[in-house]
């Protein structure tokens, strides 16, 4: 056996792969919680069938085979995670209405630490961060499940075509064909590259500082100056999304006026800058309550997208965020 593992050290050997497997399953499924479930199922299956593992491949490859089968089984239900812009057209602010859809509809955010293992190679880190961006993971959801697996394994994880063919029990020609079709679909979706969170350069840090100052000060002129003309604002679980800084500001000065006086705490989600958005509490102590997890997309020195995930009971614990901010 080329990869001998005793039952005594099996737990630790499996755990070494948890983060990268979670990242793989997250890209496949578009849900942080489903990815955790898939990896746990993978670990259980690995434990139960370890006596059948003959070491003809590495333990890592064997785990990826199991994880792929788990994800394909989950995707056979036909669910595809989406962003609001994948489901409806942009709504002019004058016609904006909040229509909630079930949780299973939405692409979910994820903390970097849960899906991006630490690596020494900066180029590899950059690829990993790029491949968990909301826009990229949303584009992946438009691929058939096996094409999705092929693209992730080949383009993100840099597996050889022969390795992917062995994992999927198919031919190299079939893998190459699936990769070509997947690339074409991703190109059609037009997943624009956005600036990732690490490391941010001085210009990006200053942009985010100005964004925080404008948002917390509710200075709409300053905020407009930071937004691309065609910037988007979306707020899952609502399917409403707005496009253009005029409509975004119109929303902020209308229904969104409740956000005046908020506080933003920097975090990182999906490889990009993000903020925990706290709203002034209705209590008299001047504290702040969770309002949204705000994921920011930056292109060419300006904010191109704001996604505010409003289910804070779901997201703030996942990101280890405090349940309240005290008055400063």
Coordinates of C-alpha atoms in Angstrom, one line a residue:
X1 CA 0.0 0.0 0.0
X2 CA 1.5 3.3 -1.0
X3 CA -0.4 5.4 1.5
X4 CA -0.6 3.4 4.8
X5 CA -2.9 4.9 7.3
X6 CA -3.8 3.3 10.6
X7 CA -7.1 3.7 12.3
X8 CA -5.3 5.5 15.2
X9 CA -4.2 8.4 13.0
X10 CA -7.0 8.3 10.5
X11 CA -8.9 11.2 12.1
X12 CA -5.9 13.5 12.0
X13 CA -5.1 12.5 8.4
X14 CA -8.7 13.2 7.3
X15 CA -8.9 16.5 9.2
X16 CA -5.8 17.8 7.3
X17 CA -8.0 17.9 4.2
X18 CA -11.1 19.4 5.7
X19 CA -10.5 23.0 4.6
X20 CA -9.6 22.3 1.0
X21 CA -12.5 19.8 0.7
X22 CA -14.9 22.4 2.1
X23 CA -13.7 24.9 -0.5
X24 CA -14.2 22.4 -3.2
X25 CA -17.7 21.5 -2.0
X26 CA -18.6 25.2 -1.6
X27 CA -17.7 25.9 -5.2
X28 CA -19.8 22.9 -6.3
X29 CA -22.8 23.7 -4.1
X30 CA -22.8 27.5 -3.5
X31 CA -23.7 27.1 0.1
X32 CA -21.4 27.3 3.1
X33 CA -23.7 25.1 5.2
X34 CA -24.3 22.5 2.5
X35 CA -20.5 22.4 1.9
X36 CA -20.0 21.6 5.6
X37 CA -22.6 18.8 5.4
X38 CA -21.0 17.4 2.3
X39 CA -17.6 17.3 3.9
X40 CA -18.9 15.7 7.0
X41 CA -20.6 13.0 4.8
X42 CA -17.3 12.6 3.0
X43 CA -15.5 12.0 6.2
X44 CA -18.1 9.5 7.5
X45 CA -18.0 7.6 4.2
X46 CA -14.2 7.5 4.3
X47 CA -14.2 6.1 7.8
X48 CA -16.8 3.4 6.9
X49 CA -15.0 2.3 3.7
X50 CA -11.4 2.8 4.7
X51 CA -10.8 -0.9 4.8
X52 CA -11.5 -0.9 1.1
X53 CA -9.0 1.8 0.4
X54 CA -6.2 0.0 -1.4
X55 CA -3.8 2.9 -1.7
X56 CA -3.7 2.9 -5.5
X57 CA -4.3 6.6 -5.3
X58 CA -3.3 9.1 -2.6
X59 CA -5.6 9.6 0.4
X60 CA -6.3 13.1 -0.9
X61 CA -7.4 11.9 -4.4
X62 CA -9.6 9.3 -2.7
X63 CA -11.3 11.9 -0.5
X64 CA -11.9 14.1 -3.5
X65 CA -13.6 11.2 -5.3
X66 CA -15.9 10.6 -2.4
X67 CA -16.6 14.4 -2.0
X68 CA -17.4 14.7 -5.7
X69 CA -19.9 11.8 -5.5
X70 CA -21.5 13.4 -2.4
X71 CA -21.9 16.7 -4.2
X72 CA -23.2 15.1 -7.4
X73 CA -25.8 13.3 -5.3
X74 CA -26.8 16.6 -3.6
X75 CA -27.0 18.4 -7.0
X76 CA -29.2 15.7 -8.5
X77 CA -32.1 17.3 -6.6
X78 CA -31.8 20.1 -9.2
X79 CA -31.3 23.0 -6.9
X80 CA -29.0 25.8 -8.2
X81 CA -27.9 28.6 -6.0
X82 CA -28.3 32.1 -7.5
X83 CA -27.8 35.8 -6.9
X84 CA -30.7 38.2 -7.4
X85 CA -29.3 39.3 -10.7
X86 CA -29.5 35.7 -12.0
X87 CA -33.3 35.6 -11.4
X88 CA -34.8 39.0 -12.3
X89 CA -34.0 42.2 -14.1
X90 CA -32.8 45.2 -12.3
X91 CA -35.7 47.2 -10.8
X92 CA -35.9 51.0 -11.0
X93 CA -35.9 52.4 -7.5
X94 CA -39.3 54.0 -8.0
X95 CA -40.8 50.5 -8.6
X96 CA -38.7 48.7 -5.9
X97 CA -40.5 46.1 -3.8
X98 CA -39.1 43.6 -1.3
X99 CA -40.1 40.0 -2.3
X100 CA -38.4 37.3 -0.2
X101 CA -37.5 33.9 -1.6
X102 CA -36.6 30.7 0.4
X103 CA -33.1 30.3 1.7
X104 CA -32.3 27.5 -0.6
X105 CA -32.6 29.9 -3.6
X106 CA -29.6 32.0 -2.7
X107 CA -25.8 31.7 -3.2
X108 CA -24.3 32.0 0.3
X109 CA -21.3 33.9 1.5
X110 CA -18.5 32.1 3.3
X111 CA -15.5 33.1 5.5
X112 CA -12.2 32.6 3.8
X113 CA -10.8 30.6 6.6
X114 CA -13.3 27.9 6.1
X115 CA -12.6 27.3 2.4
X116 CA -9.0 28.6 1.7
X117 CA -6.2 26.5 3.1
X118 CA -3.0 28.3 3.9
X119 CA -0.4 28.0 1.2
X120 CA 3.0 29.6 0.7
X121 CA 2.6 30.4 -3.0
X122 CA 1.1 33.9 -3.6
X123 CA 0.0 32.9 -7.1
X124 CA -1.8 29.9 -5.8
X125 CA -3.4 32.0 -3.1
X126 CA -4.6 34.5 -5.7
X127 CA -6.3 31.8 -7.8
X128 CA -8.0 30.3 -4.7
X129 CA -9.4 33.7 -3.6
X130 CA -10.5 34.5 -7.2
X131 CA -12.3 31.2 -7.4
X132 CA -14.5 31.8 -4.3
X133 CA -15.7 35.2 -5.4
X134 CA -19.5 35.5 -5.4
X135 CA -19.6 36.3 -9.1
X136 CA -17.4 33.3 -10.0
X137 CA -19.3 30.8 -7.8
X138 CA -22.6 32.1 -9.2
X139 CA -21.3 31.5 -12.7
X140 CA -20.3 28.0 -11.7
X141 CA -23.9 27.3 -10.8
X142 CA -24.9 27.6 -14.5
X143 CA -22.8 24.5 -15.3
X144 CA -24.1 21.0 -15.3
X145 CA -22.7 19.3 -12.1
X146 CA -20.0 17.2 -13.8
X147 CA -18.8 20.1 -15.9
X148 CA -18.7 22.1 -12.7
X149 CA -16.5 19.4 -11.1
X150 CA -14.2 19.3 -14.2
X151 CA -13.7 23.0 -14.3
X152 CA -12.9 23.3 -10.6
X153 CA -10.5 20.3 -10.5
X154 CA -8.7 21.4 -13.7
X155 CA -8.7 25.2 -13.5
X156 CA -8.8 25.9 -9.7
X157 CA -7.0 22.9 -8.2
X158 CA -4.7 22.3 -11.2
X159 CA -5.4 18.6 -11.5
X160 CA -4.2 16.8 -14.7
X161 CA -6.8 15.7 -17.2
X162 CA -5.8 12.1 -16.6
X163 CA -6.3 12.5 -12.8
X164 CA -9.8 14.0 -13.3
X165 CA -10.7 11.3 -15.8
X166 CA -9.7 8.7 -13.2
X167 CA -11.7 10.4 -10.5
X168 CA -14.8 10.7 -12.6
X169 CA -14.3 7.3 -14.2
X170 CA -14.3 8.6 -17.7
X171 CA -11.9 9.3 -20.5
X172 CA -9.4 12.1 -20.9
X173 CA -11.2 13.1 -24.1
X174 CA -14.4 13.5 -22.2
X175 CA -12.8 15.6 -19.5
X176 CA -11.2 17.9 -22.1
X177 CA -14.5 18.3 -23.9
X178 CA -16.4 19.0 -20.7
X179 CA -13.7 21.6 -19.8
X180 CA -14.0 23.3 -23.1
X181 CA -17.8 23.6 -22.8
X182 CA -17.5 24.8 -19.2
X183 CA -15.1 27.5 -20.2
X184 CA -17.4 28.7 -22.9
X185 CA -20.3 28.9 -20.5
X186 CA -18.3 30.8 -17.9
X187 CA -17.1 33.2 -20.6
X188 CA -20.7 33.8 -21.7
X189 CA -21.7 34.6 -18.1
X190 CA -19.1 37.4 -18.2
X191 CA -17.8 36.9 -14.6
X192 CA -15.7 40.1 -14.3
X193 CA -12.6 39.9 -12.1
X194 CA -12.8 41.9 -8.9
X195 CA -10.1 42.9 -6.4
X196 CA -9.5 40.2 -3.8
X197 CA -8.9 41.0 -0.1
X198 CA -5.3 40.0 0.5
X199 CA -3.2 41.8 0.1
X200 CA -5.0 45.1 -0.5
X201 CA -2.8 47.8 -1.8
X202 CA -2.8 51.4 -0.4
X203 CA -5.3 52.6 -3.0
X204 CA -7.7 49.9 -2.2
X205 CA -7.4 50.4 1.6
X206 CA -8.1 54.1 1.1
X207 CA -11.1 53.4 -1.1
X208 CA -12.6 51.1 1.7
X209 CA -11.8 53.8 4.3
X210 CA -13.7 56.4 2.2
X211 CA -16.5 53.9 1.8
X212 CA -16.9 53.3 5.5
X213 CA -16.7 57.1 6.2
X214 CA -19.4 57.8 3.5
X215 CA -21.7 55.0 4.7
X216 CA -21.4 55.7 8.4
X217 CA -21.8 59.4 7.8
X218 CA -24.6 58.8 5.4
X219 CA -22.9 61.1 2.9
X220 CA -24.6 60.2 -0.4
X221 CA -22.4 62.6 -2.5
X222 CA -19.3 60.9 -1.2
X223 CA -20.8 57.4 -1.6
X224 CA -21.8 58.2 -5.2
X225 CA -18.2 59.2 -6.0
X226 CA -17.0 55.8 -4.9
X227 CA -19.5 53.8 -7.0
X228 CA -19.2 52.7 -10.6
X229 CA -22.0 54.3 -12.6
X230 CA -23.5 50.8 -13.2
X231 CA -22.8 49.5 -9.7
X232 CA -25.2 47.0 -8.2
X233 CA -26.9 46.6 -4.8
X234 CA -28.7 43.4 -3.8
X235 CA -30.1 42.2 -0.5
X236 CA -30.8 38.4 -0.3
X237 CA -33.2 36.9 0.7
X238 CA -35.0 39.6 -1.3
X239 CA -34.9 39.2 -5.1
X240 CA -34.8 42.9 -5.6
X241 CA -31.6 44.3 -7.0
X242 CA -30.7 47.8 -8.1
X243 CA -28.2 49.0 -10.8
X244 CA -26.7 52.4 -11.1
X245 CA -25.5 54.8 -8.4
X246 CA -28.5 57.0 -8.8
X247 CA -30.9 54.2 -8.0
X248 CA -28.7 52.9 -5.2
X249 CA -28.6 56.4 -3.6
X250 CA -32.3 56.7 -4.2
X251 CA -32.9 53.5 -2.2
X252 CA -30.6 54.6 0.6
X253 CA -32.5 57.9 0.9
X254 CA -35.9 56.1 0.8
X255 CA -36.5 52.7 2.3
X256 CA -32.8 52.3 3.1
X257 CA -32.9 55.5 5.3
X258 CA -33.2 53.1 8.2
X259 CA -29.5 52.5 7.7
X260 CA -28.5 56.0 8.7
X261 CA -26.2 56.0 11.7
X262 CA -25.0 52.4 11.2
X263 CA -21.5 51.1 11.9
X264 CA -19.4 48.9 9.7
X265 CA -16.8 46.3 11.0
X266 CA -14.3 45.0 8.4
X267 CA -14.3 41.2 7.7
X268 CA -13.4 39.1 4.6
X269 CA -15.9 37.0 2.7
X270 CA -15.4 35.1 -0.5
X271 CA -11.9 36.4 -1.0
X272 CA -13.1 40.0 -1.1
X273 CA -13.5 42.9 1.4
X274 CA -16.7 42.7 3.4
X275 CA -18.3 44.4 6.4
X276 CA -20.5 43.4 9.3
X277 CA -23.2 46.0 9.1
X278 CA -24.6 47.0 12.5
X279 CA -27.8 49.1 12.8
X280 CA -28.7 51.5 15.6
X281 CA -30.5 49.6 18.3
X282 CA -34.0 50.6 19.3
X283 CA -32.9 50.3 22.9
X284 CA -31.9 53.5 24.8
X285 CA -28.4 52.4 25.5
X286 CA -27.0 53.5 22.1
X287 CA -25.8 50.1 21.1
X288 CA -25.9 48.6 17.6
X289 CA -27.7 45.4 16.4
X290 CA -26.7 43.1 13.5
X291 CA -28.2 44.2 10.2
X292 CA -26.3 42.6 7.3
X293 CA -23.2 41.0 6.1
X294 CA -22.1 43.4 3.3
X295 CA -19.8 41.9 0.6
X296 CA -18.0 44.5 -1.5
X297 CA -16.8 44.0 -5.1
X298 CA -14.1 46.4 -6.4
X299 CA -13.2 46.9 -10.0
X300 CA -10.7 49.5 -11.3
X301 CA -10.6 51.6 -8.1
X302 CA -14.3 51.8 -7.5
X303 CA -17.1 49.8 -5.9
X304 CA -18.9 47.7 -8.6
X305 CA -21.2 45.6 -6.3
X306 CA -22.6 45.6 -2.9
X307 CA -24.3 42.4 -1.7
X308 CA -26.0 42.7 1.7
X309 CA -26.9 39.4 3.2
X310 CA -29.7 40.2 5.6
X311 CA -30.1 36.9 7.5
X312 CA -27.8 37.9 10.3
X313 CA -28.8 35.1 12.6
X314 CA -27.4 32.8 10.0
X315 CA -24.3 34.7 8.9
X316 CA -22.9 36.5 12.0
X317 CA -22.3 33.3 14.0
X318 CA -20.6 31.8 10.9
X319 CA -18.2 34.7 10.7
X320 CA -17.7 34.8 14.5
X321 CA -19.1 38.3 14.8
X322 CA -20.5 39.8 18.0
X323 CA -24.2 39.7 18.5
X324 CA -24.1 43.4 19.4
X325 CA -21.8 46.5 19.3
X326 CA -21.8 48.6 22.4
X327 CA -21.9 52.4 22.2
X328 CA -18.4 53.9 21.5

